[in-house]
Short mmCIF file of C-alpha atoms in Angstrom, two decimals:
data_model
loop_
_atom_site.label_atom_id
_atom_site.label_comp_id
_atom_site.label_asym_id
_atom_site.label_seq_id
_atom_site.Cartn_x
_atom_site.Cartn_y
_atom_site.Cartn_z
CA MET M 1 -47.90 45.21 -9.87
CA SER M 2 -47.81 41.86 -8.23
CA THR M 3 -50.81 40.26 -9.91
CA PRO M 4 -50.12 38.22 -13.05
CA LEU M 5 -52.68 40.31 -14.94
CA GLY M 6 -50.96 43.54 -13.89
CA GLN M 7 -47.58 42.20 -14.97
CA TRP M 8 -49.04 41.05 -18.27
CA LEU M 9 -50.53 44.50 -18.89
CA MET M 10 -47.42 46.44 -17.87
CA SER M 11 -45.06 44.18 -19.87
CA GLU M 12 -42.30 46.06 -21.69
CA ALA M 13 -42.31 43.39 -24.37
CA PRO M 14 -45.90 42.54 -25.28
CA LEU M 15 -46.35 39.39 -27.30
CA SER M 16 -49.43 40.35 -29.28
CA ARG M 17 -51.13 43.41 -30.66
CA ARG M 18 -53.98 42.93 -28.21
CA GLN M 19 -51.60 42.92 -25.27
CA ALA M 20 -49.87 46.08 -26.54
CA VAL M 21 -53.17 47.93 -26.98
CA LEU M 22 -54.60 46.76 -23.65
CA GLY M 23 -51.29 47.57 -21.98
CA SER M 24 -51.30 51.15 -23.20
CA LEU M 25 -54.98 51.52 -22.24
CA TYR M 26 -54.19 50.16 -18.78
CA ARG M 27 -51.35 52.67 -18.41
CA GLY M 28 -53.79 55.46 -19.33
CA VAL M 29 -56.35 54.24 -16.79
CA ARG M 30 -53.64 54.04 -14.12
CA ALA M 31 -52.57 57.59 -14.96
CA ILE M 32 -56.17 58.80 -14.51
CA PHE M 33 -56.48 56.96 -11.21
CA ALA M 34 -53.18 58.43 -10.02
CA ASN M 35 -54.50 61.93 -10.69
CA PRO M 36 -56.92 63.02 -7.91
CA THR M 37 -58.53 65.77 -10.00
CA ALA M 38 -59.27 63.46 -12.91
CA LEU M 39 -60.50 60.77 -10.53
CA ALA M 40 -62.93 63.16 -8.80
CA GLY M 41 -64.22 64.35 -12.18
CA LEU M 42 -64.52 60.80 -13.47
CA PHE M 43 -66.45 59.83 -10.35
CA ILE M 44 -68.98 62.65 -10.82
CA VAL M 45 -69.42 61.96 -14.53
CA ALA M 46 -69.79 58.22 -13.84
CA LEU M 47 -72.40 59.08 -11.19
CA LEU M 48 -74.31 61.15 -13.76
CA VAL M 49 -74.31 58.21 -16.17
CA VAL M 50 -75.43 55.74 -13.49
CA MET M 51 -78.16 58.12 -12.30
CA ALA M 52 -79.44 58.61 -15.83
CA VAL M 53 -79.41 54.93 -16.74
CA PHE M 54 -80.99 53.68 -13.50
CA ALA M 55 -83.25 56.69 -12.85
CA PRO M 56 -86.48 54.63 -12.37
CA TRP M 57 -84.70 52.35 -9.92
CA PHE M 58 -83.16 55.18 -7.88
CA ALA M 59 -86.46 57.06 -7.84
CA MET M 60 -88.01 54.11 -5.94
CA GLY M 61 -91.36 54.25 -7.62
CA GLN M 62 -91.73 58.03 -7.55
CA SER M 63 -92.73 59.31 -10.95
CA PRO M 64 -91.17 62.57 -12.13
CA LEU M 65 -94.47 63.53 -13.78
CA SER M 66 -97.21 62.51 -11.35
CA GLN M 67 -98.78 65.55 -9.73
CA ASP M 68 -100.19 65.78 -6.26
CA LEU M 69 -101.55 69.27 -5.75
CA ALA M 70 -102.36 68.60 -2.09
CA GLN M 71 -98.62 68.14 -1.54
CA ARG M 72 -97.43 71.14 -3.60
CA LEU M 73 -94.27 72.94 -2.48
CA ALA M 74 -93.75 70.50 0.38
CA ALA M 75 -90.47 70.86 2.23
CA PRO M 76 -87.87 68.04 2.11
CA SER M 77 -89.10 65.13 4.21
CA PRO M 78 -88.55 61.36 4.47
CA GLU M 79 -91.35 60.96 1.94
CA HIS M 80 -90.02 63.55 -0.55
CA TRP M 81 -86.26 63.76 0.03
CA PHE M 82 -85.80 67.00 -1.88
CA GLY M 83 -89.37 68.28 -1.40
CA THR M 84 -91.94 68.89 -4.13
CA ASP M 85 -92.43 71.62 -6.73
CA GLU M 86 -95.39 73.88 -7.48
CA LEU M 87 -97.39 70.97 -8.97
CA GLY M 88 -96.54 68.60 -6.14
CA ARG M 89 -94.06 66.56 -8.21
CA ASP M 90 -91.19 64.88 -6.37
CA ILE M 91 -88.03 66.91 -6.96
CA TYR M 92 -85.73 63.97 -6.18
CA ALA M 93 -87.28 61.92 -8.99
CA ARG M 94 -87.29 64.92 -11.32
CA THR M 95 -83.62 65.61 -10.66
CA LEU M 96 -82.77 61.97 -11.42
CA TYR M 97 -84.75 61.98 -14.67
CA GLY M 98 -83.24 65.37 -15.50
CA ALA M 99 -79.84 63.64 -15.65
CA ARG M 100 -81.18 61.75 -18.68
CA VAL M 101 -81.92 64.97 -20.53
CA THR M 102 -78.52 66.42 -19.66
CA LEU M 103 -76.74 63.24 -20.71
CA THR M 104 -78.67 63.14 -23.99
CA ILE M 105 -77.58 66.69 -24.78
CA VAL M 106 -73.96 65.95 -23.83
CA VAL M 107 -73.83 62.82 -26.00
CA LEU M 108 -75.61 64.35 -29.00
CA VAL M 109 -73.45 67.47 -28.99
CA SER M 110 -70.24 65.37 -28.77
CA VAL M 111 -71.35 63.09 -31.58
CA VAL M 112 -72.08 66.05 -33.85
CA VAL M 113 -69.27 68.40 -32.92
CA VAL M 114 -66.19 66.15 -32.77
CA PRO M 115 -66.40 64.57 -36.25
CA ILE M 116 -67.20 67.90 -37.93
CA GLY M 117 -64.43 69.72 -36.09
CA LEU M 118 -61.88 66.98 -36.78
CA ALA M 119 -62.80 66.71 -40.46
CA VAL M 120 -62.67 70.45 -41.13
CA GLY M 121 -59.55 71.02 -39.04
CA THR M 122 -57.43 68.15 -40.35
CA VAL M 123 -58.35 68.80 -43.98
CA ALA M 124 -57.55 72.52 -43.61
CA GLY M 125 -54.28 71.82 -41.82
CA TYR M 126 -53.16 69.04 -44.15
CA PHE M 127 -53.89 70.66 -47.50
CA GLY M 128 -53.10 74.26 -46.56
CA GLY M 129 -53.29 76.92 -49.24
CA TRP M 130 -56.72 77.99 -50.47
CA VAL M 131 -58.47 74.96 -48.90
CA ASP M 132 -57.18 76.10 -45.52
CA ALA M 133 -58.15 79.72 -46.20
CA VAL M 134 -61.72 78.85 -47.24
CA LEU M 135 -62.37 76.39 -44.40
CA MET M 136 -60.91 78.67 -41.77
CA ARG M 137 -62.96 81.68 -42.95
CA VAL M 138 -66.10 79.53 -42.74
CA THR M 139 -64.98 78.56 -39.25
CA ASP M 140 -64.53 82.21 -38.34
CA ILE M 141 -68.03 83.00 -39.54
CA PHE M 142 -69.53 80.31 -37.29
CA LEU M 143 -67.32 81.43 -34.43
CA ALA M 144 -68.80 84.92 -34.73
CA PHE M 145 -72.33 83.70 -33.88
CA PRO M 146 -73.25 84.33 -30.26
CA ARG M 147 -74.22 80.91 -28.96
CA LEU M 148 -77.27 81.73 -26.87
CA VAL M 149 -78.67 84.21 -29.38
CA LEU M 150 -78.37 81.67 -32.20
CA ALA M 151 -80.00 79.07 -29.98
CA LEU M 152 -82.85 81.49 -29.29
CA ALA M 153 -83.23 82.16 -33.01
CA PHE M 154 -83.34 78.44 -33.72
CA ALA M 155 -85.89 77.82 -31.02
CA ALA M 156 -87.98 80.66 -32.41
CA ALA M 157 -87.73 79.40 -35.99
CA LEU M 158 -87.98 75.63 -35.47
CA GLY M 159 -89.89 75.52 -32.22
CA PRO M 160 -88.43 74.83 -28.79
CA GLY M 161 -87.10 71.36 -27.91
CA ILE M 162 -83.95 69.43 -27.04
CA GLU M 163 -83.10 68.60 -30.66
CA ASN M 164 -83.11 72.24 -31.74
CA ALA M 165 -81.11 73.20 -28.66
CA VAL M 166 -78.53 70.55 -29.58
CA ILE M 167 -78.35 71.80 -33.19
CA ALA M 168 -77.89 75.38 -32.06
CA ILE M 169 -75.21 74.47 -29.50
CA SER M 170 -73.39 72.25 -32.01
CA LEU M 171 -73.42 74.89 -34.75
CA THR M 172 -71.61 77.32 -32.50
CA SER M 173 -69.31 74.76 -30.84
CA TRP M 174 -67.55 72.95 -33.69
CA PRO M 175 -65.29 75.84 -34.84
CA ALA M 176 -63.19 75.57 -31.67
CA TYR M 177 -62.51 71.91 -32.45
CA ALA M 178 -61.68 72.67 -36.08
CA ARG M 179 -59.08 75.17 -34.90
CA ILE M 180 -57.49 72.76 -32.45
CA ALA M 181 -57.41 69.97 -35.03
CA ARG M 182 -55.92 72.35 -37.61
CA SER M 183 -53.12 73.56 -35.38
CA GLU M 184 -52.27 69.99 -34.35
CA THR M 185 -52.37 68.87 -37.97
CA LEU M 186 -50.08 71.70 -39.07
CA ALA M 187 -47.45 70.40 -36.67
CA ILE M 188 -47.99 66.73 -37.58
CA ALA M 189 -48.32 66.99 -41.36
CA ARG M 190 -44.75 68.14 -41.95
CA SER M 191 -43.27 65.46 -39.71
CA ASP M 192 -41.15 62.64 -41.06
CA PHE M 193 -43.55 59.89 -39.99
CA ILE M 194 -46.31 61.37 -42.13
CA GLN M 195 -43.90 61.90 -45.05
CA SER M 196 -42.94 58.25 -44.79
CA VAL M 197 -46.58 57.12 -45.13
CA VAL M 198 -46.88 59.44 -48.13
CA LEU M 199 -43.85 57.69 -49.63
CA GLN M 200 -45.41 54.31 -48.95
CA GLY M 201 -48.24 55.34 -51.24
CA ALA M 202 -51.05 55.77 -48.70
CA SER M 203 -54.15 57.63 -49.89
CA THR M 204 -54.88 61.04 -48.40
CA GLY M 205 -57.94 59.69 -46.59
CA ARG M 206 -55.86 56.95 -45.03
CA ILE M 207 -53.19 59.43 -43.95
CA LEU M 208 -55.76 61.71 -42.34
CA PHE M 209 -57.87 59.05 -40.62
CA ARG M 210 -55.23 56.55 -39.60
CA HIS M 211 -52.24 58.77 -38.92
CA VAL M 212 -53.26 62.39 -38.29
CA VAL M 213 -56.60 62.05 -36.45
CA PRO M 214 -55.32 59.73 -33.69
CA LEU M 215 -52.78 62.38 -32.72
CA CYS M 216 -55.36 65.22 -32.72
CA LEU M 217 -57.86 63.19 -30.71
CA SER M 218 -56.37 63.66 -27.26
CA SER M 219 -56.43 67.46 -27.34
CA VAL M 220 -59.91 67.41 -28.86
CA ILE M 221 -61.18 65.13 -26.07
CA VAL M 222 -59.67 67.37 -23.41
CA ARG M 223 -61.24 70.43 -25.00
CA LEU M 224 -64.60 68.66 -25.30
CA THR M 225 -64.61 67.70 -21.63
CA LEU M 226 -63.72 71.25 -20.60
CA ASP M 227 -66.41 72.65 -22.94
CA MET M 228 -69.01 70.27 -21.56
CA ALA M 229 -69.72 72.51 -18.58
CA GLY M 230 -70.48 75.39 -20.93
CA ILE M 231 -72.69 73.16 -23.08
CA ILE M 232 -74.64 71.96 -20.03
CA LEU M 233 -75.03 75.54 -18.83
CA THR M 234 -76.24 76.69 -22.25
CA ALA M 235 -78.75 73.85 -22.36
CA ALA M 236 -79.90 74.70 -18.85
CA GLY M 237 -80.10 78.36 -19.83
CA LEU M 238 -82.31 77.48 -22.77
CA GLY M 239 -84.46 75.38 -20.44
CA PHE M 240 -84.64 78.28 -18.00
CA LEU M 241 -85.87 80.55 -20.79
CA GLY M 242 -88.42 77.91 -21.78
CA LEU M 243 -86.74 77.13 -25.11
CA GLY M 244 -85.06 73.83 -24.26
CA ALA M 245 -86.82 70.67 -23.15
CA GLN M 246 -90.54 71.33 -22.91
CA PRO M 247 -92.81 70.66 -19.92
CA PRO M 248 -93.61 68.30 -18.43
CA THR M 249 -90.15 66.81 -19.17
CA ALA M 250 -87.91 67.11 -16.13
CA GLU M 251 -85.01 69.36 -17.17
CA TRP M 252 -82.72 71.06 -14.68
CA GLY M 253 -82.77 74.51 -16.28
CA ALA M 254 -86.56 74.52 -16.53
CA MET M 255 -86.81 73.29 -12.93
CA VAL M 256 -84.67 76.20 -11.70
CA SER M 257 -86.91 78.53 -13.69
CA SER M 258 -90.08 77.15 -12.11
CA GLY M 259 -88.62 77.65 -8.63
CA ARG M 260 -87.71 81.27 -9.33
CA ASP M 261 -90.97 82.72 -8.01
CA VAL M 262 -90.77 80.90 -4.70
CA ILE M 263 -87.00 80.95 -4.19
CA LEU M 264 -87.21 82.80 -0.86
CA ASP M 265 -89.97 80.75 0.75
CA GLN M 266 -89.45 77.32 -0.88
CA TRP M 267 -85.70 77.41 -1.56
CA TRP M 268 -85.41 73.70 -2.49
CA VAL M 269 -87.41 74.00 -5.70
CA ALA M 270 -84.69 76.02 -7.48
CA THR M 271 -81.69 75.04 -5.36
CA ILE M 272 -81.68 71.25 -5.90
CA PRO M 273 -81.61 71.28 -9.74
CA GLY M 274 -79.20 74.27 -9.55
CA LEU M 275 -76.86 72.18 -7.40
CA ALA M 276 -77.16 69.32 -9.88
CA ILE M 277 -76.11 71.64 -12.75
CA PHE M 278 -73.25 72.98 -10.65
CA ILE M 279 -71.94 69.56 -9.60
CA VAL M 280 -72.08 68.03 -13.09
CA SER M 281 -70.40 71.07 -14.67
CA LEU M 282 -67.71 70.95 -12.02
CA GLY M 283 -67.27 67.21 -12.63
CA PHE M 284 -66.67 67.72 -16.35
CA ASN M 285 -64.23 70.55 -15.65
CA LEU M 286 -62.25 68.44 -13.18
CA LEU M 287 -62.20 65.50 -15.59
CA GLY M 288 -61.04 67.77 -18.42
CA ASP M 289 -58.25 69.26 -16.32
CA GLY M 290 -57.15 65.81 -15.21
CA LEU M 291 -57.28 64.40 -18.73
CA ARG M 292 -55.13 67.27 -19.95
CA ASP M 293 -52.50 66.31 -17.39
CA VAL M 294 -52.77 62.63 -18.32
CA PHE M 295 -52.54 63.22 -22.08
CA ASP M 296 -49.79 65.82 -21.91
CA PRO M 297 -46.51 63.90 -22.22
CA LYS M 298 -44.57 66.83 -20.76
CA SER M 299 -46.35 66.59 -17.42
CA ARG M 300 -45.49 62.91 -16.91
CA MET Y 1 -31.46 53.44 -62.66
CA ILE Y 2 -31.79 57.08 -61.61
CA THR Y 3 -31.14 59.91 -64.04
CA VAL Y 4 -31.17 63.50 -62.87
CA ARG Y 5 -30.49 66.35 -65.29
CA ASP Y 6 -30.65 70.05 -64.43
CA LEU Y 7 -32.57 69.53 -61.23
CA SER Y 8 -33.51 72.76 -59.46
CA VAL Y 9 -35.50 73.35 -56.31
CA THR Y 10 -36.70 76.79 -55.26
CA PHE Y 11 -38.36 77.48 -51.93
CA GLU Y 12 -40.38 80.58 -51.34
CA VAL Y 13 -39.66 81.95 -47.90
CA GLY Y 14 -41.38 85.15 -46.83
CA GLY Y 15 -41.93 86.30 -50.41
CA ARG Y 16 -38.30 85.71 -51.37
CA ASP Y 17 -37.15 82.83 -53.53
CA ILE Y 18 -34.42 80.67 -52.06
CA ARG Y 19 -32.72 78.54 -54.70
CA ALA Y 20 -31.85 75.48 -52.64
CA VAL Y 21 -30.68 73.32 -55.54
CA GLN Y 22 -29.47 74.64 -58.88
CA ALA Y 23 -28.92 72.64 -62.06
CA VAL Y 24 -27.71 69.42 -60.48
CA SER Y 25 -27.14 66.46 -62.82
CA PHE Y 26 -25.98 62.93 -62.16
CA GLU Y 27 -26.78 59.32 -62.93
CA VAL Y 28 -26.86 56.33 -60.64
CA ALA Y 29 -26.34 52.91 -62.17
CA ARG Y 30 -28.33 49.83 -61.12
CA GLY Y 31 -26.87 48.33 -57.96
CA GLU Y 32 -24.64 51.31 -57.32
CA THR Y 33 -24.42 53.18 -54.04
CA PHE Y 34 -24.09 56.85 -54.79
CA GLY Y 35 -23.03 59.33 -52.12
CA ILE Y 36 -23.75 63.01 -51.79
CA VAL Y 37 -21.66 65.02 -49.34
CA GLY Y 38 -21.57 68.68 -48.43
CA GLU Y 39 -21.87 71.01 -45.51
CA SER Y 40 -25.17 71.92 -43.87
CA GLY Y 41 -27.42 73.85 -46.20
CA SER Y 42 -25.65 72.68 -49.35
CA GLY Y 43 -28.90 71.23 -50.68
CA LYS Y 44 -27.93 67.57 -50.46
CA SER Y 45 -31.01 66.42 -48.56
CA THR Y 46 -33.21 68.53 -50.83
CA VAL Y 47 -31.90 66.66 -53.89
CA LEU Y 48 -32.93 63.41 -52.21
CA LYS Y 49 -36.39 64.72 -51.32
CA ALA Y 50 -36.87 65.99 -54.89
CA ILE Y 51 -36.12 62.51 -56.25
CA ALA Y 52 -38.58 61.04 -53.75
CA GLY Y 53 -41.19 63.62 -54.76
CA LEU Y 54 -41.42 65.16 -51.31
CA VAL Y 55 -40.51 68.65 -52.55
CA ARG Y 56 -41.48 70.36 -55.79
CA SER Y 57 -38.67 70.55 -58.29
CA THR Y 58 -38.03 71.42 -61.90
CA SER Y 59 -35.68 69.42 -64.06
CA ALA Y 60 -34.85 68.62 -67.67
CA THR Y 61 -34.96 64.94 -66.82
CA LEU Y 62 -35.87 63.08 -63.64
CA GLU Y 63 -36.06 59.39 -64.38
CA VAL Y 64 -36.42 56.49 -62.02
CA ASP Y 65 -35.86 53.08 -63.62
CA GLY Y 66 -36.18 54.58 -67.10
CA ARG Y 67 -39.57 56.18 -66.38
CA ALA Y 68 -40.13 59.87 -65.86
CA ALA Y 69 -40.96 60.60 -62.25
CA ALA Y 70 -44.17 62.58 -62.31
CA ARG Y 71 -45.19 65.15 -59.77
CA ARG Y 72 -48.22 63.05 -58.83
CA ARG Y 73 -46.98 59.56 -58.19
CA SER Y 74 -49.06 56.42 -58.38
CA ARG Y 75 -48.94 53.70 -55.77
CA ALA Y 76 -46.75 51.63 -58.12
CA ASP Y 77 -44.34 54.56 -58.49
CA ARG Y 78 -44.07 54.86 -54.74
CA ARG Y 79 -43.15 51.22 -54.49
CA MET Y 80 -40.00 51.75 -56.54
CA LEU Y 81 -38.34 53.91 -53.99
CA GLN Y 82 -38.23 54.17 -50.21
CA PHE Y 83 -36.64 56.63 -47.86
CA VAL Y 84 -34.83 56.45 -44.53
CA PHE Y 85 -34.97 59.72 -42.63
CA GLN Y 86 -32.27 61.34 -40.60
CA ASP Y 87 -34.04 61.51 -37.28
CA PRO Y 88 -35.28 58.16 -35.97
CA TYR Y 89 -37.14 60.00 -33.21
CA GLY Y 90 -39.30 61.86 -35.71
CA SER Y 91 -39.82 59.25 -38.38
CA LEU Y 92 -41.93 56.74 -36.41
CA HIS Y 93 -45.56 57.44 -35.47
CA PRO Y 94 -45.57 57.90 -31.68
CA ARG Y 95 -48.94 56.16 -31.10
CA LYS Y 96 -48.32 53.04 -33.19
CA THR Y 97 -46.51 49.86 -32.28
CA ILE Y 98 -43.59 48.64 -34.37
CA ASP Y 99 -45.94 45.97 -35.69
CA ASP Y 100 -48.43 48.63 -36.90
CA ILE Y 101 -45.65 50.69 -38.46
CA LEU Y 102 -44.22 47.74 -40.45
CA ARG Y 103 -47.67 46.43 -41.35
CA GLU Y 104 -48.79 49.73 -42.88
CA PRO Y 105 -46.86 49.53 -46.22
CA LEU Y 106 -48.01 45.92 -46.71
CA VAL Y 107 -51.63 46.83 -46.04
CA ILE Y 108 -51.45 49.83 -48.38
CA HIS Y 109 -50.12 47.67 -51.20
CA ARG Y 110 -52.51 44.80 -50.37
CA GLU Y 111 -49.72 42.29 -49.90
CA PRO Y 112 -50.35 38.73 -48.69
CA ASP Y 113 -48.69 37.03 -45.68
CA ILE Y 114 -48.47 40.21 -43.67
CA ASP Y 115 -47.76 38.57 -40.32
CA ALA Y 116 -44.91 36.43 -41.56
CA ARG Y 117 -43.34 39.25 -43.51
CA VAL Y 118 -43.41 41.63 -40.56
CA ALA Y 119 -41.70 39.00 -38.43
CA ALA Y 120 -39.10 38.41 -41.16
CA ALA Y 121 -38.43 42.13 -41.57
CA ILE Y 122 -37.88 42.50 -37.82
CA ALA Y 123 -35.37 39.64 -37.83
CA ASP Y 124 -33.70 40.97 -40.97
CA VAL Y 125 -32.62 44.23 -39.37
CA GLY Y 126 -31.37 42.55 -36.21
CA LEU Y 127 -34.30 43.28 -33.91
CA LEU Y 128 -35.85 40.69 -31.61
CA PRO Y 129 -39.42 39.35 -31.76
CA ALA Y 130 -39.87 40.99 -28.34
CA HIS Y 131 -39.56 44.41 -29.99
CA ARG Y 132 -42.48 43.80 -32.30
CA PHE Y 133 -45.33 45.10 -30.16
CA ARG Y 134 -43.47 47.91 -28.45
CA TYR Y 135 -44.07 51.57 -29.07
CA PRO Y 136 -41.27 53.71 -30.54
CA HIS Y 137 -40.69 55.49 -27.21
CA GLN Y 138 -39.76 52.13 -25.71
CA LEU Y 139 -36.84 51.70 -28.13
CA SER Y 140 -33.38 53.27 -28.34
CA GLY Y 141 -32.33 55.53 -31.21
CA GLY Y 142 -30.42 52.73 -32.94
CA GLN Y 143 -33.35 50.33 -32.61
CA ARG Y 144 -35.68 52.94 -34.02
CA GLN Y 145 -33.44 53.49 -37.00
CA ARG Y 146 -33.48 49.71 -37.56
CA VAL Y 147 -37.28 49.87 -37.58
CA ALA Y 148 -37.14 52.73 -40.10
CA ILE Y 149 -34.83 50.65 -42.31
CA ALA Y 150 -37.08 47.61 -41.98
CA ARG Y 151 -40.06 49.74 -42.97
CA ALA Y 152 -38.22 51.08 -46.01
CA LEU Y 153 -37.20 47.59 -47.16
CA ILE Y 154 -40.38 45.63 -46.35
CA LEU Y 155 -41.79 46.19 -49.86
CA SER Y 156 -38.42 45.19 -51.38
CA PRO Y 157 -38.02 48.44 -53.31
CA PRO Y 158 -35.23 48.51 -55.92
CA ILE Y 159 -34.14 51.96 -54.75
CA LEU Y 160 -33.36 53.15 -51.24
CA LEU Y 161 -32.73 56.79 -50.40
CA LEU Y 162 -30.82 57.40 -47.18
CA ASP Y 163 -30.84 60.88 -45.67
CA GLU Y 164 -28.04 60.99 -43.08
CA PRO Y 165 -29.21 57.72 -41.58
CA THR Y 166 -26.58 57.70 -38.84
CA SER Y 167 -26.02 61.33 -37.92
CA ALA Y 168 -28.58 61.33 -35.09
CA LEU Y 169 -26.99 58.25 -33.49
CA ASP Y 170 -23.96 57.91 -31.25
CA VAL Y 171 -20.73 56.57 -32.67
CA SER Y 172 -20.90 52.90 -31.69
CA VAL Y 173 -24.50 52.63 -32.92
CA GLN Y 174 -23.53 54.40 -36.16
CA ALA Y 175 -21.11 51.58 -36.97
CA GLU Y 176 -23.81 48.95 -36.37
CA ILE Y 177 -26.27 50.72 -38.63
CA LEU Y 178 -23.66 51.20 -41.36
CA ASN Y 179 -22.75 47.52 -41.26
CA LEU Y 180 -26.42 46.62 -41.41
CA LEU Y 181 -26.88 48.85 -44.46
CA ALA Y 182 -23.82 47.34 -46.15
CA ARG Y 183 -25.20 43.83 -45.54
CA LEU Y 184 -28.74 44.64 -46.65
CA ARG Y 185 -27.47 46.38 -49.78
CA GLN Y 186 -26.04 43.09 -50.91
CA SER Y 187 -28.90 40.82 -49.96
CA TYR Y 188 -31.49 43.12 -51.54
CA THR Y 189 -29.36 44.25 -54.56
CA LEU Y 190 -30.28 47.81 -53.85
CA THR Y 191 -29.56 50.93 -55.80
CA SER Y 192 -29.11 53.62 -53.21
CA ILE Y 193 -28.25 57.23 -52.68
CA LEU Y 194 -26.67 58.11 -49.36
CA VAL Y 195 -26.57 61.69 -48.18
CA SER Y 196 -24.15 62.54 -45.41
CA HIS Y 197 -21.88 65.26 -44.15
CA ASP Y 198 -19.50 62.58 -42.88
CA LEU Y 199 -16.88 61.79 -45.53
CA ALA Y 200 -15.78 58.65 -43.71
CA VAL Y 201 -19.29 57.19 -43.83
CA VAL Y 202 -19.68 58.00 -47.50
CA ALA Y 203 -16.26 56.68 -48.47
CA HIS Y 204 -17.02 53.47 -46.58
CA LEU Y 205 -20.34 52.71 -48.26
CA CYS Y 206 -20.38 54.44 -51.66
CA ASP Y 207 -18.91 53.73 -55.08
CA ARG Y 208 -19.06 57.28 -56.39
CA ILE Y 209 -19.55 60.49 -54.46
CA ALA Y 210 -20.95 63.86 -55.47
CA ILE Y 211 -19.70 66.91 -53.59
CA MET Y 212 -22.23 69.71 -53.25
CA ARG Y 213 -21.85 73.30 -52.15
CA MET Y 214 -24.48 76.04 -51.95
CA GLY Y 215 -26.99 74.18 -54.05
CA ARG Y 216 -24.57 73.29 -56.84
CA LEU Y 217 -22.75 70.09 -57.62
CA VAL Y 218 -19.00 70.74 -57.36
CA GLU Y 219 -17.70 67.44 -58.70
CA ILE Y 220 -18.23 63.68 -58.74
CA VAL Y 221 -15.34 61.49 -57.59
CA SER Y 222 -14.84 57.80 -56.92
CA ALA Y 223 -14.51 56.53 -53.38
CA ASP Y 224 -10.86 55.65 -54.05
CA ASP Y 225 -10.12 59.15 -55.26
CA LEU Y 226 -11.78 60.60 -52.18
CA ARG Y 227 -9.77 58.38 -49.86
CA THR Y 228 -6.45 59.18 -51.52
CA GLY Y 229 -7.28 62.85 -51.93
CA ARG Y 230 -7.29 62.90 -55.75
CA VAL Y 231 -9.84 65.67 -56.16
CA THR Y 232 -9.69 68.50 -58.65
CA HIS Y 233 -11.81 71.23 -57.15
CA ASP Y 234 -10.59 73.63 -54.48
CA TYR Y 235 -13.68 73.25 -52.35
CA SER Y 236 -13.38 69.46 -52.38
CA ARG Y 237 -9.81 69.81 -51.17
CA GLN Y 238 -10.94 72.06 -48.31
CA LEU Y 239 -13.67 69.63 -47.36
CA LEU Y 240 -11.19 66.76 -47.38
CA ALA Y 241 -8.69 68.69 -45.32
CA ALA Y 242 -11.38 69.50 -42.78
CA SER Y 243 -12.12 65.82 -42.21
CA ARG Y 244 -8.67 64.33 -42.94
CA GLY Y 245 -8.40 62.62 -39.58
CA PHE Y 246 -11.51 60.57 -40.21
CA VAL Y 247 -10.55 59.60 -43.73
CA ARG Y 248 -7.16 58.27 -42.66
CA GLN Y 249 -8.65 56.10 -39.93
CA ASP Y 250 -11.17 54.70 -42.33
CA ALA Y 251 -8.72 54.04 -45.19
#
């Protein structure tokens, strides 16, 4: 806390709105860094992002798609760090490019699921009565769909592909967020600080977006991070069944599937992408656990 | 300024109707400070919330500044009347700075000069500029209640409703807040209704006082009558006797 910047950020009496906001952000970042679990998770997730963004650079000229049948199923070597698959493609490069697919799914699902869940949940919780009853029964209906089966049905109806996988995963994921947002909103909506904004004459939209949503957001983010592992596994499962990303796109689930036949003799073909799925899922779980500790005021 | 006739509030709890307020009538003149006292559960806070439109009520007449107070209130209606809650720990948004909290009413009503007026409001209630960008959890209970008062007054409403504004604070801070309210009442020419269970507080600040019991209004007395014990109703006498020590010190 000796640096002038640190003192400025940790000031108990900020002099501007910017300083107050940055100060509270800085406190949050410090809390994450002080929590080993969250830090480990953050490191893995950051690694995933870096790998995805700089995949061509990390792959050092190896293409994830170029085939070399003379080199098929080659064991790990200095030339092919993680070996090659049944078409002689470099597994190291394919694993790197696979991070892009995984990251795309993660981002798309978050972007779809969080706003829908928050909107449905806060509206149901704030208005109560028949609005709540209708929205929550709709939520229950969506919650009753088995995720993988719905995803299979979608893939069958609309054709396999990442987009349809994302739609199927999102359709079955948002109800959990609606429920969290609703229960948070129920507690918040009756509180005096919301009543006081009502008395100031704020519109309902303003109350929900500016005052209720910010308080629901932390538990929704924690839930999303913890769910991410399941989402990645579902996406990989779809890929494994041939209904996710289509060949020749490098996708971890599909890569595991292609290594299934040779798993005893050429273990690396299925093991490397399987490890990647495992590590990234673990990373999101650790980050979610850590974030829950950081956001929970009782654990401070 | 405020006319209430036959105000009733009924809550439905578990299928049963609880009549929290029954046929309460009173009038508050412009510039007057009107007190409502009573024990816990007497319905005094509910009367205040019904006037503010925070709970559903039925009444023969509920007028604010000569206009009927509708169930759905417009932004202009809201402007007439502001509220200070009992618990300063629950009445400020935990994720917003004091600046955000005070800015909000001005933004909602599209007022000009927001920065200057927030600064003025902070100074007006005896807070320092250093408090402006803090979060509520960084302030004491008394400072938070000052913020709540500043927020209520920042739109210069003609009417201020105070729901036990000091009961969550410790004694020395209570006195500061009461003095602040007494000062602001004069500089803003406020009409106010103060709800409290503390007779000394009410006798100190109010001109006339309504005594409530079990949802009904027992009687309305002047502050002088309350101090000297000139009350007619048995229950009022009991209430006075129960808090005699406080009244003597105050008078």
